[in-house]
Each structure stands twice: as C-alpha cells, then as structure tokens.
Rosetta silent file (secondary structure, phi, psi, omega in degrees, C-alpha in Angstrom):
SEQUENCE: MGYTKYQSDFNGIKKDFRDDSLDFPYFSISVPMAMNRFSLQFNSQASGVVSNERALPNGAIEKQSSDKYLYRADLIYSRYYKNFSAGAGANFYFGHDKHSFSQTGLYSNFDTKEILVRDFKNVGYTVGLLQKAENISLGAHMNLPVTLKGDLVRSSIHNTEAAIPFEYKLPAQYNASATIAITDNYRVATDVSYETWESISKTYRNTAKLGVGFAYEPDQDEQRTTLGRMPLRVGASYRQLAFKDNQGEDIDETAISCGLTLPLKSKISRIDLGLQYLQRGQLSKNHLSDTSFMFMLGLTGFDLITRAKDNKAPRDIPIKEDIQ
SCORE:     score description
SCORE:     0.000 S_00000001
   1 L     0.000  150.807 -177.122    8.784   -1.740   16.228 S_00000001
   2 E   152.905 -142.491 -171.665   12.209    0.107   15.356 S_00000001
   3 E  -152.537  151.329 -169.958   13.598    2.806   13.498 S_00000001
   4 E  -131.918  105.021 -176.863   13.794    4.148    9.754 S_00000001
   5 E  -103.381  115.168  164.650   16.574    6.327    8.497 S_00000001
   6 E   -65.992  120.163  167.276   15.545    8.585    5.518 S_00000001
   7 E  -128.681  145.539  167.073   18.486    9.854    3.324 S_00000001
   8 E  -119.492  163.403  163.883   18.376   12.167    0.381 S_00000001
   9 E  -153.682   86.098 -146.927   20.962   13.695   -2.309 S_00000001
  10 E  -121.635  117.265  165.919   19.901   16.274   -4.643 S_00000001
  11 L    60.877   57.803  167.202   22.742   18.804   -6.336 S_00000001
  12 L    64.737   -4.488 -175.735   25.393   17.100   -3.973 S_00000001
  13 E  -109.423  109.927 -177.141   23.340   18.016   -0.825 S_00000001
  14 E   -86.762  134.952  169.730   22.858   15.242    1.589 S_00000001
  15 E  -134.643  155.634 -168.776   20.488   15.001    4.001 S_00000001
  16 E  -144.502  153.640  176.837   19.323   12.319    6.454 S_00000001
  17 E  -143.271  150.498 -176.173   16.461   11.948    9.095 S_00000001
  18 E  -125.382   92.295 -168.476   15.787    9.072   11.895 S_00000001
  19 E  -105.855  160.728 -174.696   12.123    8.517   12.895 S_00000001
  20 E  -106.581  172.689  172.460   11.042    5.674   15.010 S_00000001
  21 E  -151.062  166.200  175.146    7.862    3.491   14.160 S_00000001
  22 L  -167.562  118.568 -164.545    5.653    1.052   15.925 S_00000001
  23 L  -123.143  127.614  159.209    3.027   -1.046   13.885 S_00000001
  24 L   -93.037  114.801  178.953    0.398   -3.946   14.551 S_00000001
  25 L   -97.261  -34.130 -142.613    0.388   -5.567   11.255 S_00000001
  26 L  -139.207  102.983  173.924   -1.021   -8.834   11.903 S_00000001
  27 E  -138.675  146.520  176.564   -3.634  -10.865   13.933 S_00000001
  28 E  -150.534  165.969 -175.851   -5.748  -14.129   13.398 S_00000001
  29 E  -130.242  126.515  178.344   -8.102  -16.613   14.785 S_00000001
  30 E  -122.334  128.809  175.504   -8.482  -20.118   13.664 S_00000001
  31 E  -110.499  135.616  176.564  -11.695  -22.846   14.508 S_00000001
  32 E  -112.309  128.026  171.261  -11.070  -26.160   12.985 S_00000001
  33 E  -140.003  113.331 -158.866  -14.405  -28.168   12.899 S_00000001
  34 L    47.621 -125.160 -157.764  -14.072  -31.846   11.376 S_00000001
  35 L  -112.062   16.012  150.878  -12.282  -31.333    8.104 S_00000001
  36 E  -110.838  145.132  168.980  -13.399  -27.794    7.897 S_00000001
  37 E  -123.422  120.773  174.293  -11.808  -24.266    9.292 S_00000001
  38 E   -89.243  129.200 -179.614  -13.121  -20.942    9.950 S_00000001
  39 E  -139.358  149.095  175.155  -10.595  -18.175   10.232 S_00000001
  40 E  -137.325  128.161 -176.282  -10.706  -14.362   10.932 S_00000001
  41 E  -120.513  152.046 -177.079   -7.615  -12.258   10.018 S_00000001
  42 E   -97.740   86.772 -171.928   -6.235   -8.539   10.699 S_00000001
  43 E  -122.955  148.498  173.438   -3.880   -7.172    8.132 S_00000001
  44 E  -126.014  118.865  178.486   -2.474   -3.800    7.908 S_00000001
  45 E   -60.842  -67.457  175.569   -1.601   -3.242    4.024 S_00000001
  46 E  -131.208  158.655 -169.744   -0.151    0.008    4.250 S_00000001
  47 L  -165.661  139.636  167.527    0.740    2.415    7.016 S_00000001
  48 L   176.504  158.168  154.348    2.700    5.702    7.471 S_00000001
  49 E  -140.753  139.149 -176.884    2.878    9.188    8.570 S_00000001
  50 E  -150.555  144.857  176.092    5.258   11.722    7.534 S_00000001
  51 E  -144.166  157.408 -157.087    5.672   15.297    8.011 S_00000001
  52 E  -150.880  147.980 -177.756    8.239   18.146    6.887 S_00000001
  53 E  -152.735  133.392  175.274    8.794   21.731    7.898 S_00000001
  54 E  -142.710  128.639 -173.785   10.770   24.559    6.025 S_00000001
  55 E   -91.437  128.137  175.089   11.666   27.978    6.475 S_00000001
  56 L   -73.895  159.041  166.550   11.605   30.034    3.099 S_00000001
  57 L   -59.110  -30.426 -170.224   13.810   33.025    1.978 S_00000001
  58 L   -79.617   -9.273 -177.875   10.977   35.331    2.527 S_00000001
  59 L    91.499   13.680 -178.519   10.662   34.064    6.358 S_00000001
  60 L   -99.824  143.244  175.883    7.618   32.132    5.768 S_00000001
  61 E  -113.239  133.602 -157.866    7.380   28.731    7.007 S_00000001
  62 E  -106.629  124.323 -172.535    6.175   25.968    4.896 S_00000001
  63 E  -147.671  118.754  171.023    4.561   22.674    6.440 S_00000001
  64 E  -119.679  151.759 -177.476    3.577   19.462    4.686 S_00000001
  65 E  -135.380  144.657 -179.131    2.089   16.171    6.012 S_00000001
  66 E  -123.458  137.961  169.385    1.101   12.693    4.572 S_00000001
  67 E  -139.475  112.571  172.077   -1.159   10.243    6.781 S_00000001
  68 L  -153.295  122.431  165.789   -2.254    7.025    5.026 S_00000001
  69 L  -114.817  160.758 -179.100   -3.497    3.728    6.045 S_00000001
  70 E  -145.639  111.330 -166.879   -4.963    0.770    4.542 S_00000001
  71 E  -121.438  171.093 -168.979   -6.139   -2.256    6.509 S_00000001
  72 E  -151.921  119.251 -171.595   -7.735   -5.507    5.616 S_00000001
  73 E  -117.815  116.878  159.619  -10.256   -8.092    7.631 S_00000001
  74 E  -122.749  160.324 -157.045  -10.805  -11.320    5.896 S_00000001
  75 E  -127.683  121.488 -165.033  -13.234  -13.861    6.821 S_00000001
  76 E  -121.639  158.784  162.106  -11.869  -17.502    5.410 S_00000001
  77 E  -162.821  124.376 -162.176  -13.142  -20.647    5.238 S_00000001
  78 E  -114.415  149.247 -178.162  -11.234  -23.791    4.104 S_00000001
  79 E  -121.190  157.783 -178.830  -12.150  -27.590    3.674 S_00000001
  80 E  -128.812  126.797  177.727   -9.438  -30.400    4.267 S_00000001
  81 L  -151.595  114.716  175.538   -9.520  -33.619    2.460 S_00000001
  82 L    54.538   54.584 -177.385   -6.539  -36.367    2.082 S_00000001
  83 L    58.259   34.080 -168.206   -3.691  -33.750    2.511 S_00000001
  84 E  -142.660  145.071  164.450   -5.476  -31.208    0.139 S_00000001
  85 E  -138.683  136.469  169.820   -7.141  -27.902    1.298 S_00000001
  86 E  -127.903  139.457 -176.576   -9.064  -25.443   -0.646 S_00000001
  87 E  -138.456  164.252  162.419  -10.314  -22.214    0.924 S_00000001
  88 E  -144.629  173.471  178.928  -11.681  -18.818   -0.158 S_00000001
  89 E  -150.752  170.182  164.371  -12.175  -15.731    1.934 S_00000001
  90 E  -118.738  143.437 -146.542  -13.779  -12.328    1.619 S_00000001
  91 E  -126.747  120.123  178.449  -11.154   -9.403    2.009 S_00000001
  92 E  -113.047  106.893  166.185  -12.884   -6.195    3.782 S_00000001
  93 E   -83.962  137.101  161.643  -10.692   -2.917    2.889 S_00000001
  94 E  -165.518  157.437 -156.473  -10.850    0.178    4.403 S_00000001
  95 E   175.867  170.528  169.572   -8.597    3.111    4.699 S_00000001
  96 E  -145.198 -171.520 -161.756   -7.744    6.892    4.282 S_00000001
  97 E  -171.698   92.131 -145.891   -5.335    8.939    2.570 S_00000001
  98 E  -133.797  128.850 -166.053   -5.102   12.427    4.098 S_00000001
  99 E  -142.440  122.223  161.958   -2.490   15.308    2.685 S_00000001
 100 E  -114.818  158.829  172.080   -2.108   18.683    4.189 S_00000001
 101 E  -156.029  124.961  170.983   -0.108   21.945    3.301 S_00000001
 102 E  -157.435  150.290 -171.788    0.222   24.976    4.761 S_00000001
 103 E  -117.381  113.435 -173.365    2.234   28.522    4.530 S_00000001
 104 E  -116.204  118.795 -160.506    2.584   30.935    7.295 S_00000001
 105 L  -146.485 -171.900  177.856    4.622   34.368    7.178 S_00000001
 106 L   -76.144    0.063  161.822    4.515   37.869    8.873 S_00000001
 107 L  -121.715  106.454 -158.343    1.435   38.593    7.071 S_00000001
 108 L   -76.477   -5.145  175.515   -1.757   36.694    7.950 S_00000001
 109 L   -73.145  -32.499 -157.455   -3.546   38.026    4.675 S_00000001
 110 L  -109.884   20.182  176.477   -1.157   35.939    2.495 S_00000001
 111 L   -78.503  133.483  175.600   -1.122   32.866    4.959 S_00000001
 112 E  -127.445  169.768 -179.565   -2.761   29.438    3.415 S_00000001
 113 E  -162.333  133.361 -165.727   -3.680   26.224    4.216 S_00000001
 114 E  -130.577   92.860  164.929   -5.036   23.286    1.949 S_00000001
 115 E   -92.597  133.780 -178.803   -6.108   20.084    3.189 S_00000001
 116 E  -113.090  134.045 -160.442   -7.055   16.904    1.079 S_00000001
 117 E  -137.096  124.295  163.226   -8.856   13.977    2.958 S_00000001
 118 E  -123.560  147.573  152.691   -9.819   10.477    0.799 S_00000001
 119 E  -146.372  154.225 -159.714  -11.176    7.593    2.220 S_00000001
 120 E  -136.026  156.240  176.491  -11.978    4.438    0.735 S_00000001
 121 E   176.774  145.390 -174.961  -13.382    0.843    1.374 S_00000001
 122 E  -161.259 -174.467 -175.853  -14.752   -2.417   -0.462 S_00000001
 123 E  -126.221  123.852 -175.598  -14.972   -5.821   -0.480 S_00000001
 124 E  -125.088 -171.268 -160.438  -12.616   -8.100   -2.405 S_00000001
 125 E  -158.565  118.039 -176.780  -12.151  -12.004   -2.719 S_00000001
 126 E  -110.914  138.365  168.477   -9.234  -14.222   -2.339 S_00000001
 127 E  -114.307  137.757  177.661   -9.243  -18.138   -3.360 S_00000001
 128 E  -167.644  151.144  178.202   -6.322  -20.798   -2.464 S_00000001
 129 E  -112.528  159.422  175.458   -5.167  -24.302   -2.263 S_00000001
 130 E  -147.734  128.359  179.825   -2.619  -26.372   -0.052 S_00000001
 131 E  -127.905  125.296  176.925   -1.196  -29.716   -1.087 S_00000001
 132 E  -125.710  127.758  178.685    1.050  -31.659    1.569 S_00000001
 133 L  -103.739  165.141  170.254    3.310  -34.398    0.855 S_00000001
 134 L   -23.870  -70.337  177.166    5.828  -36.623    2.884 S_00000001
 135 L  -117.482    8.761 -167.813    8.360  -33.825    2.590 S_00000001
 136 E  -135.815  169.000  174.702    7.013  -30.876    0.718 S_00000001
 137 E  -159.964  119.061  168.814    3.913  -28.726    1.378 S_00000001
 138 E  -135.725  146.860 -177.226    3.013  -26.363   -1.492 S_00000001
 139 E  -116.696  151.010  177.510    0.546  -23.588   -1.775 S_00000001
 140 E  -146.624  120.690  175.002   -0.851  -21.383   -4.053 S_00000001
 141 E  -137.078  170.302 -167.373   -3.642  -18.385   -3.757 S_00000001
 142 E  -123.997  112.405  176.343   -4.964  -15.623   -5.925 S_00000001
 143 E   -98.469  118.116  169.154   -6.287  -12.092   -4.505 S_00000001
 144 L   -80.137  167.880 -170.250   -8.661  -10.541   -7.394 S_00000001
 145 L   -59.907  152.895  155.671   -8.525   -7.032   -8.407 S_00000001
 146 E  -151.596  162.207  173.656  -10.812   -4.746   -6.354 S_00000001
 147 E  -101.840  113.927  156.004  -12.039   -1.108   -6.629 S_00000001
 148 E   -72.598  137.513  173.568  -12.167    0.876   -3.353 S_00000001
 149 E  -132.638  139.828  167.310  -14.711    3.739   -3.475 S_00000001
 150 E  -150.741 -139.092 -172.527  -15.344    6.562   -0.812 S_00000001
 151 E  -114.162  142.989  155.611  -15.373   10.341   -0.755 S_00000001
 152 E   -93.132  123.567  177.218  -12.988   13.410   -1.670 S_00000001
 153 E  -134.736  139.617  171.048  -13.208   16.347    0.441 S_00000001
 154 E  -116.054  150.330 -170.545  -10.970   19.297   -0.142 S_00000001
 155 E  -147.716  143.615  172.984  -10.571   22.003    2.129 S_00000001
 156 E  -140.635 -167.771 -179.470   -8.693   25.275    2.435 S_00000001
 157 L   -77.583   -1.844  178.845   -8.437   27.980    4.710 S_00000001
 158 L  -103.023  -20.447  176.300  -11.381   29.808    3.275 S_00000001
 159 L  -170.966  177.152  171.090  -14.040   27.068    2.989 S_00000001
 160 E  -111.821  108.906  166.483  -14.794   23.118    2.851 S_00000001
 161 E   -63.914  146.258  171.412  -15.608   21.849   -0.722 S_00000001
 162 E   -48.933  168.103 -175.796  -18.665   19.265   -1.144 S_00000001
 163 E   -97.747  151.963  179.534  -17.523   15.916   -0.992 S_00000001
 164 E  -130.329  158.790 -164.380  -16.958   14.105   -4.462 S_00000001
 165 E   -97.512  158.835 -163.675  -16.641   10.518   -5.235 S_00000001
 166 E  -128.056  139.555  164.003  -13.058    8.630   -5.226 S_00000001
 167 E  -119.867  153.931 -175.851  -11.821    5.319   -6.183 S_00000001
 168 E  -142.092  136.634  179.462   -8.626    3.690   -5.242 S_00000001
 169 E  -129.319  143.394 -165.708   -7.832    0.335   -7.079 S_00000001
 170 E  -132.549  120.856  177.851   -5.699   -2.355   -5.946 S_00000001
 171 L   -52.585 -171.296  167.169   -4.441   -4.958   -8.584 S_00000001
 172 L   -90.382  173.182 -164.121   -4.704   -8.877   -8.718 S_00000001
 173 E  -156.358  107.085 -172.550   -2.148  -10.660   -6.914 S_00000001
 174 E  -116.982  150.111 -169.977   -0.800  -14.267   -7.405 S_00000001
 175 E  -142.454  123.289  175.126    1.186  -15.966   -4.961 S_00000001
 176 E  -125.885  157.343 -172.313    2.917  -19.333   -4.675 S_00000001
 177 E  -157.148  161.330 -171.375    5.052  -21.134   -2.045 S_00000001
 178 E  -158.921  131.865  173.605    6.827  -24.427   -1.151 S_00000001
 179 E  -126.009  155.058  175.463    8.510  -25.406    2.100 S_00000001
 180 E  -141.057  123.237 -176.025   10.721  -28.676    1.973 S_00000001
 181 E   -91.084  124.569  176.850   11.775  -30.875    4.810 S_00000001
 182 E   -76.939  -40.615 -162.752   15.378  -31.519    4.426 S_00000001
 183 E  -149.765  154.322  169.457   15.741  -33.391    7.298 S_00000001
 184 L   -42.535  -43.391 -172.897   13.201  -34.042   10.565 S_00000001
 185 L  -106.304   10.832  175.560   14.797  -30.875   11.655 S_00000001
 186 E  -141.131  149.572  177.479   15.658  -28.288    8.850 S_00000001
 187 E  -118.799  136.410  177.501   13.554  -26.657    6.381 S_00000001
 188 E  -128.191  137.834 -161.576   13.818  -24.709    3.499 S_00000001
 189 E  -138.379  129.372 -174.788   10.720  -22.423    2.536 S_00000001
 190 E  -120.239  138.433  164.631   10.428  -20.414   -0.653 S_00000001
 191 E  -134.083  162.839  149.303    7.592  -17.925   -1.687 S_00000001
 192 E  -144.653  145.342  152.560    7.156  -15.607   -4.671 S_00000001
 193 E  -127.042  162.174 -170.411    4.101  -13.001   -5.660 S_00000001
 194 E  -125.668  125.303  175.421    3.228  -11.070   -8.585 S_00000001
 195 E  -118.980  143.613 -177.896    0.982   -8.055   -8.835 S_00000001
 196 L   -90.253   72.404 -145.098   -0.333   -6.609  -11.775 S_00000001
 197 H  -100.316  -26.306 -174.772   -0.043   -2.836  -11.086 S_00000001
 198 H   -59.893  -20.853 -177.084    0.208   -2.016  -15.226 S_00000001
 199 H   -80.387  -25.266 -178.301   -3.639   -2.651  -15.358 S_00000001
 200 L   -78.383  -43.949 -151.865   -4.455    0.137  -12.905 S_00000001
 201 L  -153.865  141.274  167.890   -1.650    2.833  -14.553 S_00000001
 202 L   -97.071   17.204  177.316    0.956    2.568  -17.423 S_00000001
 203 L  -103.256  -12.240  162.458    3.070    4.862  -15.267 S_00000001
 204 L   -73.875 -163.793  176.719    3.397    1.748  -12.828 S_00000001
 205 L  -151.188  144.765  175.539    5.073   -1.478  -13.705 S_00000001
 206 L   -55.274  159.452  173.037    3.879   -4.971  -12.822 S_00000001
 207 E  -146.809  169.589 -177.186    6.282   -6.394   -9.612 S_00000001
 208 E  -134.936  153.897 -161.274    7.425   -9.299   -8.219 S_00000001
 209 E  -134.719  125.058  179.948    8.234   -9.987   -4.784 S_00000001
 210 E  -144.936  124.762  179.514   10.515  -13.354   -3.951 S_00000001
 211 E  -101.366  168.512  140.281   11.556  -14.724   -0.228 S_00000001
 212 E  -133.180  168.262 -168.615   13.583  -17.690    0.962 S_00000001
 213 E  -158.121  118.132  169.095   13.879  -19.019    4.196 S_00000001
 214 E  -115.825  145.008 -151.248   15.756  -21.606    6.280 S_00000001
 215 E  -124.685  148.831  162.514   14.469  -23.258    9.285 S_00000001
 216 E  -144.561  110.113 -159.160   15.863  -25.404   12.165 S_00000001
 217 L  -122.713   91.955 -170.969   13.124  -26.949   13.944 S_00000001
 218 L   -67.996  161.202  177.275   14.427  -29.055   16.833 S_00000001
 219 L   -70.311   95.377 -178.981   12.881  -32.381   18.719 S_00000001
 220 L   -78.668    8.397  170.550   11.521  -30.774   21.797 S_00000001
 221 L  -102.632   -5.157 -175.088   11.325  -34.141   23.518 S_00000001
 222 L  -104.321  -29.531 -155.318   15.009  -35.162   22.409 S_00000001
 223 L   -88.382  140.585  158.182   16.666  -31.508   23.320 S_00000001
 224 L   -80.541  -53.272  174.915   17.298  -31.115   27.133 S_00000001
 225 L   -57.129  154.369 -177.858   18.776  -27.691   27.019 S_00000001
 226 L   -91.624  -43.427  178.155   16.281  -24.615   26.927 S_00000001
 227 H   -54.172  -58.388  172.725   18.862  -23.299   23.922 S_00000001
 228 H   -27.796  -43.492 -159.818   18.721  -26.792   22.338 S_00000001
 229 H  -106.958   13.018  172.596   15.093  -26.712   22.103 S_00000001
 230 L   -85.420  138.224  162.385   14.628  -23.110   20.417 S_00000001
 231 L   -81.116  116.619  172.121   13.462  -23.096   16.800 S_00000001
 232 E  -109.710  164.799 -171.821   15.764  -20.681   14.632 S_00000001
 233 E  -157.471  150.498  174.321   15.136  -19.281   11.304 S_00000001
 234 E  -141.809  155.234  160.060   17.011  -16.810    8.810 S_00000001
 235 E  -174.581  176.689 -178.485   15.845  -15.708    5.395 S_00000001
 236 E  -139.356  163.761 -148.721   15.996  -12.974    2.719 S_00000001
 237 E  -163.638  139.360  166.310   13.519  -11.281    0.471 S_00000001
 238 E  -115.939  128.279  177.079   13.749   -9.364   -2.722 S_00000001
 239 E  -131.870  133.653  159.453   10.744   -6.669   -3.825 S_00000001
 240 E   -85.364  145.143 -177.050    9.927   -4.408   -6.699 S_00000001
 241 E  -115.217  138.684 -176.313    7.872   -1.345   -5.912 S_00000001
 242 E   -52.318  -47.630 -177.590    5.181   -0.346   -8.406 S_00000001
 243 E  -106.962  177.342 -177.864    5.983    3.164   -8.847 S_00000001
 244 E  -112.321 -171.539 -161.716    9.154    4.941   -9.842 S_00000001
 245 L  -105.806 -164.221  178.776   11.276    7.730   -8.455 S_00000001
 246 L   -61.199  -27.942 -164.579   11.361   11.727   -9.968 S_00000001
 247 L   -83.731  -23.920 -155.822   14.413   10.493  -12.397 S_00000001
 248 L    61.331   37.440  171.634   11.912    7.449  -13.543 S_00000001
 249 L   -92.822  130.857  167.971   14.365    4.874  -12.189 S_00000001
 250 E   -59.033  153.176  178.054   12.945    1.892  -10.981 S_00000001
 251 E  -112.133  150.116 -179.795   12.952    1.436   -6.834 S_00000001
 252 E  -154.000  148.384 -165.764   13.682   -1.817   -5.409 S_00000001
 253 E  -127.955  138.246  165.455   13.915   -3.253   -1.689 S_00000001
 254 E  -119.735  160.966 -168.688   15.992   -6.086   -0.209 S_00000001
 255 E  -163.327  139.290  156.527   15.606   -7.039    3.291 S_00000001
 256 E   -88.196  118.313 -155.702   17.027   -9.661    5.840 S_00000001
 257 E  -142.930  160.227  158.549   15.873  -11.247    8.564 S_00000001
 258 E  -156.162  152.936 -174.617   16.336  -13.599   11.612 S_00000001
 259 E  -139.339  152.887 -176.450   14.491  -15.273   14.386 S_00000001
 260 E  -129.253  131.703  179.549   14.440  -17.436   17.298 S_00000001
 261 E   -95.562  131.690  175.752   11.099  -19.153   18.995 S_00000001
 262 E   -80.267  116.911 -167.812   10.921  -19.253   22.838 S_00000001
 263 L   -63.387  137.050  171.827   10.022  -22.716   24.335 S_00000001
 264 L  -124.157  161.573  177.072    6.671  -22.746   26.463 S_00000001
 265 L   -60.051  -15.800  166.969    5.190  -25.451   28.132 S_00000001
 266 L  -102.032  138.236 -177.442    2.441  -26.127   25.377 S_00000001
 267 L   -78.399   -6.259  173.331    3.782  -27.311   22.454 S_00000001
 268 L   -93.696    3.765  163.949    1.063  -25.285   20.458 S_00000001
 269 L  -130.478  164.856 -168.880    1.741  -21.826   21.523 S_00000001
 270 E   175.777  153.447 -168.300    4.959  -19.940   21.440 S_00000001
 271 E  -107.101  116.622  178.603    6.687  -16.579   21.344 S_00000001
 272 E  -106.113  129.115  170.791    8.665  -15.515   18.237 S_00000001
 273 E  -120.321  153.239 -147.583   11.089  -13.006   18.434 S_00000001
 274 E  -156.670  140.516 -177.366   12.657  -11.347   15.099 S_00000001
 275 E  -129.701  137.699  168.886   15.228   -8.965   13.583 S_00000001
 276 E  -151.605  135.597  159.113   15.046   -7.655   10.071 S_00000001
 277 E  -106.883  145.074 -155.917   17.099   -5.127    8.089 S_00000001
 278 E  -125.564   98.092 -173.665   15.460   -3.387    5.513 S_00000001
 279 E  -106.652  123.736  171.062   16.913   -1.228    2.153 S_00000001
 280 E  -121.315  126.999 -170.922   14.657    0.376    0.078 S_00000001
 281 L    80.721  149.755  160.542   16.321    2.594   -2.804 S_00000001
 282 L  -125.500  136.507  174.190   19.406    3.594   -3.462 S_00000001
 283 L   -57.485  -22.312  179.280   21.178    7.006   -3.249 S_00000001
 284 L   -99.877    0.249  169.886   23.419    6.714   -6.092 S_00000001
 285 L  -127.494  -41.781 -153.993   20.344    5.625   -8.531 S_00000001
 286 L  -107.673  -39.885 -178.423   17.186    6.833   -7.007 S_00000001
 287 L   114.461  -33.402  177.696   18.554    9.925   -4.910 S_00000001
 288 E  -129.673  142.981  173.653   16.472    8.637   -1.860 S_00000001
 289 E  -133.717  141.824 -176.033   16.838    5.658    0.376 S_00000001
 290 E   -99.620  131.247  166.272   14.832    4.247    3.326 S_00000001
 291 E  -122.232  117.420  171.857   17.066    1.804    5.866 S_00000001
 292 E  -110.114  152.410  164.936   14.869    0.421    8.365 S_00000001
 293 E  -131.675  125.248 -155.867   15.719   -2.035   11.517 S_00000001
 294 E  -125.498  111.736  179.009   13.211   -3.775   12.911 S_00000001
 295 E  -107.372  139.122  176.202   12.296   -5.846   16.136 S_00000001
 296 E  -104.326  127.266  175.327    9.500   -8.197   15.764 S_00000001
 297 E  -124.255  127.676 -178.590    7.607   -9.739   18.327 S_00000001
 298 E  -109.578  157.339  171.414    4.618  -12.766   17.443 S_00000001
 299 E  -117.027  103.340  172.286    2.167  -14.336   19.565 S_00000001
 300 E  -134.195  154.175 -165.753    0.859  -18.016   18.591 S_00000001
 301 L    74.466 -138.132 -174.987   -1.520  -20.294   20.410 S_00000001
 302 L    82.275   18.978 -163.883   -2.483  -19.567   23.489 S_00000001
 303 L   -60.434   94.053 -172.160   -5.706  -21.796   22.931 S_00000001
 304 L   -87.018  -21.338 -166.145   -8.094  -20.638   25.281 S_00000001
 305 L   -78.452  -33.331  179.429  -11.214  -21.583   24.024 S_00000001
 306 L  -106.607   49.159  170.158  -11.228  -25.660   24.196 S_00000001
 307 L   -64.416  160.970  177.508   -9.044  -25.720   27.600 S_00000001
 308 L   -89.479  116.323  177.717  -10.550  -28.395   29.411 S_00000001
 309 L   -21.140  126.977  169.469  -13.433  -28.208   32.010 S_00000001
 310 L   -84.267  143.515  167.858  -12.184  -28.083   35.750 S_00000001
 311 L  -153.220   30.858  169.117  -14.219  -30.398   37.652 S_00000001
 312 L   -85.715  128.461  178.523  -12.474  -30.680   40.688 S_00000001
 313 L  -133.691  159.075  163.045  -15.095  -30.366   43.552 S_00000001
 314 L   -68.811  118.096  179.385  -15.185  -31.302   47.049 S_00000001
 315 L  -143.252  157.775  153.913  -17.228  -34.834   47.346 S_00000001
 316 L   -64.648  124.585 -178.815  -17.617  -37.741   49.814 S_00000001
 317 L  -116.540  127.755  178.504  -15.894  -40.513   49.220 S_00000001
 318 L   -64.773  124.778 -176.597  -17.371  -43.795   50.765 S_00000001
 319 L   -80.724  132.920 -178.048  -15.386  -45.889   53.123 S_00000001
 320 L   -67.657  136.339  177.645  -15.060  -49.532   52.377 S_00000001
 321 L   -60.863  120.210 -172.768  -17.076  -52.110   54.079 S_00000001
 322 L   -94.917  131.882 -179.736  -15.112  -54.880   55.492 S_00000001
 323 L  -114.529  127.438  171.236  -17.753  -58.133   54.856 S_00000001
 324 L   -66.459    0.000    0.000  -16.988  -61.279   57.043 S_00000001
C-alpha cells in the first residue's frame, strides 16, 4: 500500500499526478508430508486502474480509462532428498483487460462511447530445483511459455458486437538465485530472471531483472532486547521493461527497499514490515516517469493445522493408600 506519483514532460509542459494504491499480491500455504511438500500459491502478476478526463476546445469532455488484472494460482509438488529438492507446478492464469473511451458535448447526437473488454485464462507449468549446502543455497526455476485464450467484446453507444476469440501470450521466464551465509547472523542473497519477450513480438525486447539483498538474522536465544531480536534487511533491484515509450526509447526500473521482522513467541511465525522506493522511467529520456513509495506488510507462519490437541479435562485422581 502507498502512493505513486506520475509525471510527464511534453513540449516543455510538465504535469504530475499522485494516486494511492492498495494490492494483495501474494498468498501461500505449504503442507509437508515426510519428504514431500504440497503447496498452494496465489500471485498478482499485473494490476492497475487508470483513468483521465480532459476538456476539448469545442467544449466536449473526453474520458478514457484502463482496467487490467492478471492473476496466477499455483499448485506445487516438491520432493526433498539429501539437501536437494525438485518440484513442479501447474499455474492457473486468469485476467481481463478493459478499455473505455467517451466524448460528450452540448449536442447529444454527436456523443460517443466505446468499450473494449478482453478476458483470458489458461494453464501453464513451472519446474524448479533447490540445492542446499552448509553455507550456500542455490535455486533455479523455469516458467514455460503459455498462451492465454478468451473472448474480445467491442461495444459502442449504438450496439454490442459478437464476441470473437482473443489470445494473450506470456513468454518463457528463467530464474536463478543464491543465498550465502557470510557468518551465522549475516546473509547475502541475489537473484536474476530473464524473459523472452521477443519470441512474442519483435516490437518487444528480451528483459532481465537483477536483485541483491543483505540480511541480519540474530540468534533469538542470545539476544535479550526486543530490538536485538529483530531481523533486518535491505536490498536493491534493477529491471528492464519489455515495451518502449512513444519515442522508441527503452524503459528501465530501479528500486531500493528495507524491512524488519517483529519477534513473536513462536519461532516459526513472524510479522514483516517493509518500505520500498521505486523509480520507473526518466523524464529526460522517456518524457514519462512513475515514482512509488510503498509500505509492505507480510504475515508468515501461524501454523494452526498442526496445533497440539488440548487433552485437559476434569478427572478423578486416586488417593495413595498406606499399606502397613
């Protein structure tokens, strides 16, 4: 949750607008069974609602809006053997993309309104590996390309056309990561991902994202103060966007973040708090830019399924008999 400031610079005229945002991007539950693990995840791949309005010289009012969401639900199975894990998952994608345009004026006969609605869904697949050693953990996974299928419906102020088939393609994604324990309490993590957008359209570019983070994980039993028991983290990332701006220039994104964990009585449960500052695009290069400042809240653990059964109940305790 937080705020995003949008800025533009066209022909020397600068404009900006600040909007608030709230999203629920990620949820997961994991059930271990011996050396097996079954998991369910829900992830928001893309989300956003944008609208604008302007007055034309002839007195008409023009309105445009865009509403787009893409969600992913995963069913995952993994097998653990001697510090090595291998897994596979089915990814259920579903979403919609809605655009609307209207123009109203003093003469209703010339008013117009158009709405374009596209919905899509399909199933993709993911495979992954994880290798743990004494001081390092290595991971890799691949999301296979998938074509989402659905309907496209176009309507206007006069009529609604019949639905026609529509496809939305997602490229393959390759990911690798590593976490290194420098000492018992300090860790460095890095991850990189690569997406093959050029396989979908030559107007796109293949993109990469690189992230690096540093974490302090104190020993809960050795620290006596609340502050000393708080794990601390800081990180940074760089990401390339697949599409270009109106001038054909590439758009990049950079972000920095920090966070801490609130200690709880249970060692497997925690509350994570974080702050993120993100910059997408540059006014000097792209003539558009987004600047976001977000507060993040995460809840982990809270294992209610395996809570021990409460066997406390009133019972008669016999009195010891003295035997002479």
